[in-house]
């Protein structure tokens, strides 16, 4: 009798021949790149270092495309964006100690945004592992400890035979919902030593599905079907799960208004009659959501930005669908459904009743009109015109990547992403320097369309070195730098709180001349010419820089009242 556990994958004749005729000159690094190729990777990001040279030497014997950035943190941001755009686990190759640690801020952003990144770092030689102080270059007592609080999983390799399994396990972890960054570290000697192991050809790293419990979705469907005033908050989990179509179908069946979080931009059509758009930092939207008798929250933990700085206090029943167990009911009591957004929405579609509500669209229009009136009363025409110019200049199918800057904060609330997975920002972890290197990663993922990066002058200084990367790989990225002479939002915060700002003013370069010194075309524009200059830059192949000298202001907050 044959049992399931007796079944094994038998090698094909070609695999057997390859195993018996392993090419000479291979090392542990070859096992790394062969495993990545076997898992389906095509592009890797990174920065070489002394301990990691075995991996980088192996790249020249592989068909993987390498994109090398100038700073490890920027390489991490590029891998993050590649993962968001493709849904693949983007390999990030790093060296030991300082090189590894420099990537931490990028990995925190990937973790916060559920972007799949497969970070593979070298380590000191095997003899130095275990916490002893041997004095190796780049030595840390426990390098992995620096990453355990940031990434989903940590995998330490100690022999060449462990490399394929460790990387496959990490790949599976990165792509099992919620997606996120993972960490693999391999000692220098393991990477450099010659290997007699056969070429890696067959790997199974199929991600696990997170299926909702049917008794929970049945209760949720009943609550939504009987609701008088249902509403939906759609977060980044909807985008990551590619569940926008299912969300649209459910909202229309329920006649339920939908607001998207800043991480969920594009999850619901902006101009749909049921769309509350993304005005979460507005008391009118907060009041509307509080008045819902059943609120469906999909793929969001209702954190600080998604809850109008924790001023949101729901009065009705909350249903929360969330793949990250740590976020389930972390801010509000709810019917918590631990599941992938796509699978949970499908389950609701199969069981929820159609609900008539002719007044839903009218209530949405009323809220949006109140929002418009509130903004119009603050004399912010410049800011609205600049954002509108960016939207008109950017082709509808092109992705955009926004740094932590005032124009991005406007975009969170007021920018129509036009499509799911098209607008991305660093609002997950909130670090500076994300926009431009992330856009480079997206351009490496898809060279058929232009990509927009938006930074302030403060954030731009984090990424200037990557102009060399953009030129070297001829990546199709237009970088809009809004130059206001400092950290603009911090200037506003400090002036409001203390009457004056400290440490916010910056001496900065001539960004156009600096771009041109890298061989990247640059242009200085004005608010009136922005649409034309940005359109022209986006239409030209390769990298470009558009500099807009302007001091923008934020709309007044509503959470402080």
CSV table of N, CA and C in Angstrom, one decimal, residues 219-369:
chain,number,residue,atom,x,y,z
A,219,UNK,N,-21.2,35.1,10.1
A,219,UNK,CA,-21.7,36.1,11.0
A,219,UNK,C,-21.5,37.5,10.3
A,220,UNK,N,-20.3,37.7,9.7
A,220,UNK,CA,-20.0,39.0,9.1
A,220,UNK,C,-21.0,39.3,8.0
A,221,UNK,N,-21.3,38.3,7.2
A,221,UNK,CA,-22.2,38.5,6.0
A,221,UNK,C,-23.6,38.8,6.5
A,222,UNK,N,-24.0,38.2,7.6
A,222,UNK,CA,-25.3,38.5,8.2
A,222,UNK,C,-25.4,39.9,8.7
A,223,UNK,N,-24.3,40.3,9.4
A,223,UNK,CA,-24.3,41.7,9.9
A,223,UNK,C,-24.4,42.7,8.8
A,224,UNK,N,-23.6,42.5,7.8
A,224,UNK,CA,-23.5,43.4,6.7
A,224,UNK,C,-24.9,43.5,5.9
A,225,UNK,N,-25.5,42.3,5.7
A,225,UNK,CA,-26.7,42.2,5.0
A,225,UNK,C,-27.8,43.0,5.7
A,226,UNK,N,-27.8,43.0,7.0
A,226,UNK,CA,-28.9,43.6,7.8
A,226,UNK,C,-28.6,45.0,8.2
A,227,UNK,N,-27.4,45.5,7.8
A,227,UNK,CA,-27.0,46.8,8.3
A,227,UNK,C,-27.8,47.9,7.7
A,228,UNK,N,-28.1,49.0,8.5
A,228,UNK,CA,-28.8,50.2,8.0
A,228,UNK,C,-27.8,51.2,7.3
A,229,UNK,N,-26.6,51.3,7.9
A,229,UNK,CA,-25.7,52.3,7.4
A,229,UNK,C,-24.3,51.6,7.4
A,230,UNK,N,-24.0,50.6,6.5
A,230,UNK,CA,-22.7,50.0,6.5
A,230,UNK,C,-21.7,50.9,5.8
A,231,UNK,N,-20.4,50.7,6.2
A,231,UNK,CA,-19.3,51.5,5.5
A,231,UNK,C,-18.1,50.6,5.5
A,232,UNK,N,-17.2,50.9,4.7
A,232,UNK,CA,-16.0,50.1,4.5
A,232,UNK,C,-14.7,50.9,4.6
A,233,UNK,N,-13.7,50.5,5.3
A,233,UNK,CA,-12.4,51.0,5.3
A,233,UNK,C,-11.5,50.0,4.6
A,234,UNK,N,-10.9,50.4,3.5
A,234,UNK,CA,-10.0,49.5,2.7
A,234,UNK,C,-8.6,49.9,2.9
A,235,UNK,N,-7.7,49.0,3.4
A,235,UNK,CA,-6.3,49.3,3.7
A,235,UNK,C,-5.4,48.7,2.7
A,236,UNK,N,-4.1,48.7,3.0
A,236,UNK,CA,-3.1,48.2,2.1
A,236,UNK,C,-3.2,46.7,1.9
A,237,UNK,N,-3.8,46.0,2.8
A,237,UNK,CA,-4.0,44.6,2.6
A,237,UNK,C,-4.8,44.2,1.4
A,238,UNK,N,-5.7,45.1,1.0
A,238,UNK,CA,-6.5,44.9,-0.2
A,238,UNK,C,-5.6,45.0,-1.4
A,239,UNK,N,-4.8,45.9,-1.4
A,239,UNK,CA,-3.8,46.1,-2.5
A,239,UNK,C,-2.9,45.0,-2.6
A,240,UNK,N,-2.2,44.6,-1.5
A,240,UNK,CA,-1.3,43.5,-1.5
A,240,UNK,C,-1.9,42.2,-1.9
A,241,UNK,N,-3.2,42.0,-1.6
A,241,UNK,CA,-3.8,40.7,-1.9
A,241,UNK,C,-4.4,40.8,-3.3
A,242,UNK,N,-4.3,41.9,-4.0
A,242,UNK,CA,-4.9,42.0,-5.4
A,242,UNK,C,-6.4,41.7,-5.3
A,243,UNK,N,-7.0,42.4,-4.3
A,243,UNK,CA,-8.5,42.1,-4.0
A,243,UNK,C,-9.4,43.3,-4.4
A,244,UNK,N,-8.9,44.2,-5.2
A,244,UNK,CA,-9.7,45.4,-5.4
A,244,UNK,C,-11.0,45.1,-6.2
A,245,UNK,N,-10.9,44.2,-7.1
A,245,UNK,CA,-12.1,43.8,-7.8
A,245,UNK,C,-13.2,43.2,-6.9
A,246,UNK,N,-12.8,42.4,-6.0
A,246,UNK,CA,-13.7,41.8,-5.0
A,246,UNK,C,-14.3,42.8,-4.1
A,247,UNK,N,-13.5,43.8,-3.7
A,247,UNK,CA,-14.0,44.9,-2.8
A,247,UNK,C,-15.0,45.7,-3.6
A,248,UNK,N,-14.8,46.0,-4.8
A,248,UNK,CA,-15.7,46.8,-5.6
A,248,UNK,C,-17.1,46.0,-5.7
A,249,UNK,N,-17.0,44.7,-6.0
A,249,UNK,CA,-18.2,43.9,-6.1
A,249,UNK,C,-19.0,43.9,-4.8
A,250,UNK,N,-18.3,43.7,-3.7
A,250,UNK,CA,-19.0,43.7,-2.4
A,250,UNK,C,-19.6,45.0,-2.0
A,251,UNK,N,-18.8,46.1,-2.3
A,251,UNK,CA,-19.4,47.4,-1.9
A,251,UNK,C,-20.6,47.7,-2.7
A,252,UNK,N,-20.6,47.4,-4.0
A,252,UNK,CA,-21.8,47.6,-4.9
A,252,UNK,C,-23.0,46.8,-4.4
A,253,UNK,N,-22.7,45.5,-4.0
A,253,UNK,CA,-23.8,44.7,-3.6
A,253,UNK,C,-24.4,45.2,-2.3
A,254,UNK,N,-23.6,45.7,-1.4
A,254,UNK,CA,-24.1,46.2,-0.2
A,254,UNK,C,-24.5,47.7,-0.2
A,255,UNK,N,-24.2,48.4,-1.3
A,255,UNK,CA,-24.4,49.8,-1.4
A,255,UNK,C,-23.7,50.5,-0.2
A,256,UNK,N,-22.4,50.1,0.1
A,256,UNK,CA,-21.7,50.6,1.2
A,256,UNK,C,-20.6,51.6,0.8
A,257,UNK,N,-20.6,52.8,1.3
A,257,UNK,CA,-19.5,53.7,1.0
A,257,UNK,C,-18.1,53.2,1.5
A,258,UNK,N,-17.1,53.5,0.7
A,258,UNK,CA,-15.7,53.0,0.9
A,258,UNK,C,-14.8,54.1,1.0
A,259,UNK,N,-13.9,54.1,2.1
A,259,UNK,CA,-12.8,55.0,2.2
A,259,UNK,C,-11.5,54.2,2.2
A,260,UNK,N,-10.5,54.6,1.4
A,260,UNK,CA,-9.3,53.9,1.4
A,260,UNK,C,-8.2,54.6,2.3
A,261,UNK,N,-7.4,53.8,3.0
A,261,UNK,CA,-6.4,54.3,3.8
A,261,UNK,C,-5.2,54.8,2.9
A,262,UNK,N,-4.2,55.5,3.5
A,262,UNK,CA,-3.1,56.0,2.7
A,262,UNK,C,-2.3,54.8,2.1
A,263,UNK,N,-2.2,53.7,2.8
A,263,UNK,CA,-1.6,52.5,2.2
A,263,UNK,C,-2.5,51.8,1.3
A,264,UNK,N,-3.8,52.0,1.3
A,264,UNK,CA,-4.7,51.4,0.4
A,264,UNK,C,-5.1,52.2,-0.8
A,265,UNK,N,-4.3,53.2,-1.2
A,265,UNK,CA,-4.7,54.1,-2.3
A,265,UNK,C,-4.9,53.2,-3.6
A,266,UNK,N,-6.0,53.5,-4.2
A,266,UNK,CA,-6.3,52.8,-5.5
A,266,UNK,C,-7.0,51.5,-5.3
A,267,UNK,N,-7.3,51.2,-4.0
A,267,UNK,CA,-8.0,49.9,-3.8
A,267,UNK,C,-9.5,50.0,-4.2
A,268,UNK,N,-10.0,51.3,-4.4
A,268,UNK,CA,-11.4,51.5,-4.8
A,268,UNK,C,-11.4,52.7,-5.7
A,269,UNK,N,-12.2,52.6,-6.8
A,269,UNK,CA,-12.2,53.7,-7.8
A,269,UNK,C,-12.5,55.0,-7.2
A,270,UNK,N,-11.6,56.0,-7.5
A,270,UNK,CA,-11.7,57.3,-6.8
A,270,UNK,C,-13.0,58.1,-7.1
A,271,UNK,N,-13.5,58.0,-8.3
A,271,UNK,CA,-14.7,58.7,-8.7
A,271,UNK,C,-16.0,57.9,-8.6
A,272,UNK,N,-15.9,56.7,-8.0
A,272,UNK,CA,-17.1,55.9,-7.9
A,272,UNK,C,-18.1,56.6,-7.0
A,273,UNK,N,-19.4,56.5,-7.3
A,273,UNK,CA,-20.4,57.1,-6.4
A,273,UNK,C,-20.4,56.7,-4.9
A,274,UNK,N,-19.8,55.6,-4.6
A,274,UNK,CA,-19.7,55.2,-3.2
A,274,UNK,C,-18.3,55.5,-2.6
A,275,UNK,N,-17.4,56.2,-3.4
A,275,UNK,CA,-16.1,56.4,-2.9
A,275,UNK,C,-16.0,57.7,-2.0
A,276,UNK,N,-15.6,57.5,-0.8
A,276,UNK,CA,-15.2,58.6,0.1
A,276,UNK,C,-13.8,59.0,-0.1
A,277,UNK,N,-13.1,58.4,-1.1
A,277,UNK,CA,-11.8,58.7,-1.4
A,277,UNK,C,-10.8,58.4,-0.2
A,278,UNK,N,-9.9,59.3,0.1
A,278,UNK,CA,-8.9,59.0,1.2
A,278,UNK,C,-8.8,60.0,2.2
A,279,UNK,N,-9.9,60.8,2.5
A,279,UNK,CA,-9.9,61.9,3.4
A,279,UNK,C,-10.0,61.4,4.8
A,280,UNK,N,-9.0,60.6,5.3
A,280,UNK,CA,-9.1,60.1,6.7
A,280,UNK,C,-8.6,61.1,7.7
A,281,UNK,N,-7.8,62.1,7.3
A,281,UNK,CA,-7.4,63.2,8.2
A,281,UNK,C,-8.4,64.3,8.1
A,282,UNK,N,-9.7,64.0,8.3
A,282,UNK,CA,-10.8,64.9,8.2
A,282,UNK,C,-11.9,64.5,9.1
A,283,UNK,N,-12.4,65.4,9.9
A,283,UNK,CA,-13.4,65.1,10.9
A,283,UNK,C,-14.7,64.7,10.3
A,284,UNK,N,-15.0,65.3,9.1
A,284,UNK,CA,-16.3,64.9,8.5
A,284,UNK,C,-16.3,63.4,8.1
A,285,UNK,N,-15.1,62.9,7.6
A,285,UNK,CA,-15.0,61.5,7.3
A,285,UNK,C,-15.1,60.7,8.6
A,286,UNK,N,-14.3,61.1,9.6
A,286,UNK,CA,-14.3,60.4,10.8
A,286,UNK,C,-15.7,60.3,11.4
A,287,UNK,N,-16.5,61.4,11.4
A,287,UNK,CA,-17.9,61.4,11.9
A,287,UNK,C,-18.7,60.4,11.1
A,288,UNK,N,-18.5,60.4,9.8
A,288,UNK,CA,-19.3,59.5,8.9
A,288,UNK,C,-19.0,58.0,9.3
A,289,UNK,N,-17.8,57.7,9.5
A,289,UNK,CA,-17.4,56.3,9.8
A,289,UNK,C,-17.9,55.9,11.2
A,290,UNK,N,-17.9,56.9,12.1
A,290,UNK,CA,-18.4,56.6,13.5
A,290,UNK,C,-19.9,56.3,13.5
A,291,UNK,N,-20.6,56.9,12.5
A,291,UNK,CA,-22.0,56.7,12.5
A,291,UNK,C,-22.4,55.4,11.8
A,292,UNK,N,-21.5,54.7,11.2
A,292,UNK,CA,-21.9,53.4,10.6
A,292,UNK,C,-22.3,52.4,11.6
A,293,UNK,N,-23.4,51.8,11.4
A,293,UNK,CA,-23.8,50.8,12.4
A,293,UNK,C,-23.1,49.5,12.2
A,294,UNK,N,-22.5,49.2,11.0
A,294,UNK,CA,-21.6,48.1,10.7
A,294,UNK,C,-20.4,48.6,9.9
A,295,UNK,N,-19.2,48.5,10.4
A,295,UNK,CA,-18.1,49.0,9.7
A,295,UNK,C,-17.2,47.8,9.4
A,296,UNK,N,-16.9,47.6,8.1
A,296,UNK,CA,-16.1,46.6,7.6
A,296,UNK,C,-14.7,47.2,7.4
A,297,UNK,N,-13.7,46.7,8.1
A,297,UNK,CA,-12.3,47.2,7.9
A,297,UNK,C,-11.5,46.0,7.3
A,298,UNK,N,-11.0,46.2,6.1
A,298,UNK,CA,-10.3,45.2,5.4
A,298,UNK,C,-8.9,45.5,5.1
A,299,UNK,N,-7.9,44.8,5.7
A,299,UNK,CA,-6.5,45.0,5.4
A,299,UNK,C,-5.9,46.2,6.0
A,300,UNK,N,-6.5,46.6,7.2
A,300,UNK,CA,-5.9,47.8,7.9
A,300,UNK,C,-6.0,47.5,9.4
A,301,UNK,N,-5.0,47.9,10.2
A,301,UNK,CA,-5.1,47.8,11.6
A,301,UNK,C,-5.7,49.1,12.3
A,302,UNK,N,-6.2,50.0,11.5
A,302,UNK,CA,-6.7,51.3,12.0
A,302,UNK,C,-5.7,51.9,12.9
A,303,UNK,N,-4.5,52.1,12.4
A,303,UNK,CA,-3.4,52.7,13.2
A,303,UNK,C,-3.6,54.2,13.2
A,304,UNK,N,-2.5,54.9,13.6
A,304,UNK,CA,-2.5,56.3,13.8
A,304,UNK,C,-3.1,57.1,12.6
A,305,UNK,N,-2.5,56.9,11.4
A,305,UNK,CA,-2.9,57.7,10.3
A,305,UNK,C,-4.3,57.3,9.8
A,306,UNK,N,-4.7,56.0,10.0
A,306,UNK,CA,-6.0,55.5,9.4
A,306,UNK,C,-7.1,55.8,10.4
A,307,UNK,N,-6.8,56.3,11.6
A,307,UNK,CA,-7.9,56.6,12.5
A,307,UNK,C,-7.9,58.1,12.9
A,308,UNK,N,-7.4,58.9,12.0
A,308,UNK,CA,-7.4,60.4,12.3
A,308,UNK,C,-6.7,60.6,13.7
A,309,UNK,N,-5.5,60.0,13.8
A,309,UNK,CA,-4.7,60.1,15.0
A,309,UNK,C,-5.4,59.6,16.3
A,310,UNK,N,-6.0,58.4,16.1
A,310,UNK,CA,-6.7,57.7,17.2
A,310,UNK,C,-7.9,58.5,17.8
A,311,UNK,N,-8.4,59.5,17.0
A,311,UNK,CA,-9.6,60.2,17.5
A,311,UNK,C,-10.9,59.4,17.0
A,312,UNK,N,-10.8,58.5,16.1
A,312,UNK,CA,-11.9,57.7,15.6
A,312,UNK,C,-12.4,56.8,16.7
A,313,UNK,N,-13.7,56.9,17.0
A,313,UNK,CA,-14.3,56.1,18.1
A,313,UNK,C,-15.6,55.5,17.5
A,314,UNK,N,-15.5,54.3,16.9
A,314,UNK,CA,-16.7,53.7,16.3
A,314,UNK,C,-17.8,53.4,17.3
A,315,UNK,N,-19.1,53.7,16.9
A,315,UNK,CA,-20.2,53.5,17.8
A,315,UNK,C,-21.0,52.2,17.3
A,316,UNK,N,-20.7,51.7,16.1
A,316,UNK,CA,-21.4,50.5,15.6
A,316,UNK,C,-20.5,49.3,15.8
A,317,UNK,N,-21.0,48.2,15.1
A,317,UNK,CA,-20.2,46.9,15.2
A,317,UNK,C,-19.1,47.0,14.1
A,318,UNK,N,-17.9,46.6,14.5
A,318,UNK,CA,-16.8,46.6,13.6
A,318,UNK,C,-16.4,45.2,13.2
A,319,UNK,N,-16.3,44.9,11.9
A,319,UNK,CA,-15.8,43.7,11.4
A,319,UNK,C,-14.4,43.9,10.8
A,320,UNK,N,-13.4,43.2,11.3
A,320,UNK,CA,-12.0,43.5,10.9
A,320,UNK,C,-11.4,42.3,10.2
A,321,UNK,N,-11.0,42.4,8.9
A,321,UNK,CA,-10.3,41.3,8.2
A,321,UNK,C,-8.9,41.7,8.1
A,322,UNK,N,-8.0,40.9,8.7
A,322,UNK,CA,-6.6,41.3,8.8
A,322,UNK,C,-5.7,40.1,8.8
A,323,UNK,N,-4.7,40.1,7.9
A,323,UNK,CA,-3.8,39.0,7.8
A,323,UNK,C,-2.7,39.0,8.9
A,324,UNK,N,-2.4,40.2,9.4
A,324,UNK,CA,-1.4,40.3,10.5
A,324,UNK,C,-2.0,40.1,11.8
A,325,UNK,N,-1.8,39.0,12.4
A,325,UNK,CA,-2.5,38.7,13.7
A,325,UNK,C,-2.2,39.7,14.8
A,326,UNK,N,-1.1,40.4,14.8
A,326,UNK,CA,-0.8,41.4,15.8
A,326,UNK,C,-1.7,42.6,15.6
A,327,UNK,N,-2.2,42.8,14.4
A,327,UNK,CA,-3.1,44.0,14.2
A,327,UNK,C,-4.5,43.7,14.5
A,328,UNK,N,-4.9,42.5,14.6
A,328,UNK,CA,-6.3,42.1,14.7
A,328,UNK,C,-6.8,42.6,16.1
A,329,UNK,N,-7.8,43.4,16.0
A,329,UNK,CA,-8.4,44.0,17.2
A,329,UNK,C,-7.4,44.7,18.1
A,330,UNK,N,-6.3,45.2,17.5
A,330,UNK,CA,-5.3,45.9,18.4
A,330,UNK,C,-5.7,47.3,18.8
A,331,UNK,N,-6.7,47.9,18.0
A,331,UNK,CA,-7.1,49.3,18.4
A,331,UNK,C,-8.6,49.4,18.7
A,332,UNK,N,-9.4,48.4,18.2
A,332,UNK,CA,-10.8,48.5,18.5
A,332,UNK,C,-11.4,47.1,18.6
A,333,UNK,N,-12.3,46.8,19.6
A,333,UNK,CA,-13.0,45.5,19.6
A,333,UNK,C,-13.7,45.3,18.3
A,334,UNK,N,-13.7,44.1,17.8
A,334,UNK,CA,-14.3,43.8,16.5
A,334,UNK,C,-14.6,42.3,16.4
A,335,UNK,N,-15.4,42.0,15.4
A,335,UNK,CA,-15.4,40.6,14.9
A,335,UNK,C,-14.2,40.4,14.1
A,336,UNK,N,-13.1,39.8,14.7
A,336,UNK,CA,-11.8,39.7,14.1
A,336,UNK,C,-11.7,38.5,13.2
A,337,UNK,N,-11.4,38.7,11.9
A,337,UNK,CA,-11.3,37.5,11.0
A,337,UNK,C,-9.8,37.5,10.5
A,338,UNK,N,-9.1,36.6,11.0
A,338,UNK,CA,-7.6,36.5,10.6
A,338,UNK,C,-7.6,35.8,9.3
A,339,UNK,N,-7.3,36.5,8.2
A,339,UNK,CA,-7.4,36.0,6.9
A,339,UNK,C,-6.8,36.9,5.9
A,340,UNK,N,-6.5,36.3,4.7
A,340,UNK,CA,-6.1,37.1,3.5
A,340,UNK,C,-7.3,37.9,3.0
A,341,UNK,N,-7.1,39.1,2.7
A,341,UNK,CA,-8.2,40.0,2.2
A,341,UNK,C,-9.0,39.4,1.0
A,342,UNK,N,-8.2,38.9,0.1
A,342,UNK,CA,-8.9,38.3,-1.1
A,342,UNK,C,-9.8,37.2,-0.8
A,343,UNK,N,-9.3,36.2,0.0
A,343,UNK,CA,-10.1,35.1,0.4
A,343,UNK,C,-11.3,35.4,1.2
A,344,UNK,N,-11.1,36.3,2.1
A,344,UNK,CA,-12.2,36.7,3.0
A,344,UNK,C,-13.3,37.5,2.2
A,345,UNK,N,-12.9,38.4,1.3
A,345,UNK,CA,-13.9,39.1,0.5
A,345,UNK,C,-14.6,38.2,-0.4
A,346,UNK,N,-13.9,37.2,-0.9
A,346,UNK,CA,-14.6,36.2,-1.7
A,346,UNK,C,-15.7,35.4,-0.9
A,347,UNK,N,-15.3,35.1,0.3
A,347,UNK,CA,-16.3,34.4,1.2
A,347,UNK,C,-17.5,35.2,1.4
A,348,UNK,N,-17.3,36.5,1.7
A,348,UNK,CA,-18.4,37.4,1.9
A,348,UNK,C,-19.3,37.6,0.6
A,349,UNK,N,-18.6,37.6,-0.5
A,349,UNK,CA,-19.4,37.8,-1.8
A,349,UNK,C,-20.3,36.6,-2.0
A,350,UNK,N,-19.9,35.4,-1.5
A,350,UNK,CA,-20.6,34.2,-1.7
A,350,UNK,C,-21.8,34.1,-0.8
A,351,UNK,N,-21.8,34.9,0.3
A,351,UNK,CA,-22.9,34.7,1.3
A,351,UNK,C,-23.7,35.9,1.6
A,352,UNK,N,-23.2,37.1,1.3
A,352,UNK,CA,-23.9,38.3,1.7
A,352,UNK,C,-25.1,38.6,0.8
A,353,UNK,N,-26.1,39.2,1.3
A,353,UNK,CA,-27.3,39.5,0.6
A,353,UNK,C,-27.2,40.8,-0.1
A,354,UNK,N,-27.8,41.0,-1.2
A,354,UNK,CA,-27.8,42.3,-1.9
A,354,UNK,C,-28.7,43.3,-1.0
A,355,UNK,N,-28.2,44.5,-0.9
A,355,UNK,CA,-28.8,45.5,0.0
A,355,UNK,C,-29.1,46.7,-0.8
A,356,UNK,N,-30.4,47.1,-0.7
A,356,UNK,CA,-30.8,48.4,-1.4
A,356,UNK,C,-30.6,49.6,-0.5
A,357,UNK,N,-30.1,50.7,-1.1
A,357,UNK,CA,-29.9,51.9,-0.3
A,357,UNK,C,-29.7,53.0,-1.3
A,358,UNK,N,-30.8,53.7,-1.7
A,358,UNK,CA,-30.7,54.7,-2.7
A,358,UNK,C,-30.0,56.0,-2.2
A,359,UNK,N,-29.9,56.1,-0.9
A,359,UNK,CA,-29.4,57.3,-0.3
A,359,UNK,C,-27.9,57.3,-0.1
A,360,UNK,N,-27.2,56.1,-0.3
A,360,UNK,CA,-25.8,56.0,0.1
A,360,UNK,C,-24.9,56.9,-0.7
A,361,UNK,N,-25.2,57.0,-2.0
A,361,UNK,CA,-24.4,57.9,-2.9
A,361,UNK,C,-24.6,59.4,-2.5
A,362,UNK,N,-25.8,59.7,-2.1
A,362,UNK,CA,-26.0,61.1,-1.6
A,362,UNK,C,-25.3,61.4,-0.4
A,363,UNK,N,-25.2,60.5,0.6
A,363,UNK,CA,-24.5,60.7,1.8
A,363,UNK,C,-23.0,60.9,1.5
A,364,UNK,N,-22.5,60.1,0.5
A,364,UNK,CA,-21.1,60.3,0.2
A,364,UNK,C,-20.8,61.7,-0.4
A,365,UNK,N,-21.7,62.1,-1.3
A,365,UNK,CA,-21.5,63.4,-1.9
A,365,UNK,C,-21.5,64.5,-0.8
A,366,UNK,N,-22.4,64.4,0.2
A,366,UNK,CA,-22.5,65.4,1.2
A,366,UNK,C,-21.2,65.5,2.0
A,367,UNK,N,-20.6,64.3,2.3
A,367,UNK,CA,-19.3,64.3,3.1
A,367,UNK,C,-18.2,64.9,2.2
A,368,UNK,N,-18.1,64.6,1.0
A,368,UNK,CA,-17.0,65.1,0.1
A,368,UNK,C,-17.2,66.6,-0.1
A,369,UNK,N,-18.4,67.1,-0.1
A,369,UNK,CA,-18.7,68.5,-0.3
A,369,UNK,C,-18.2,69.2,1.0
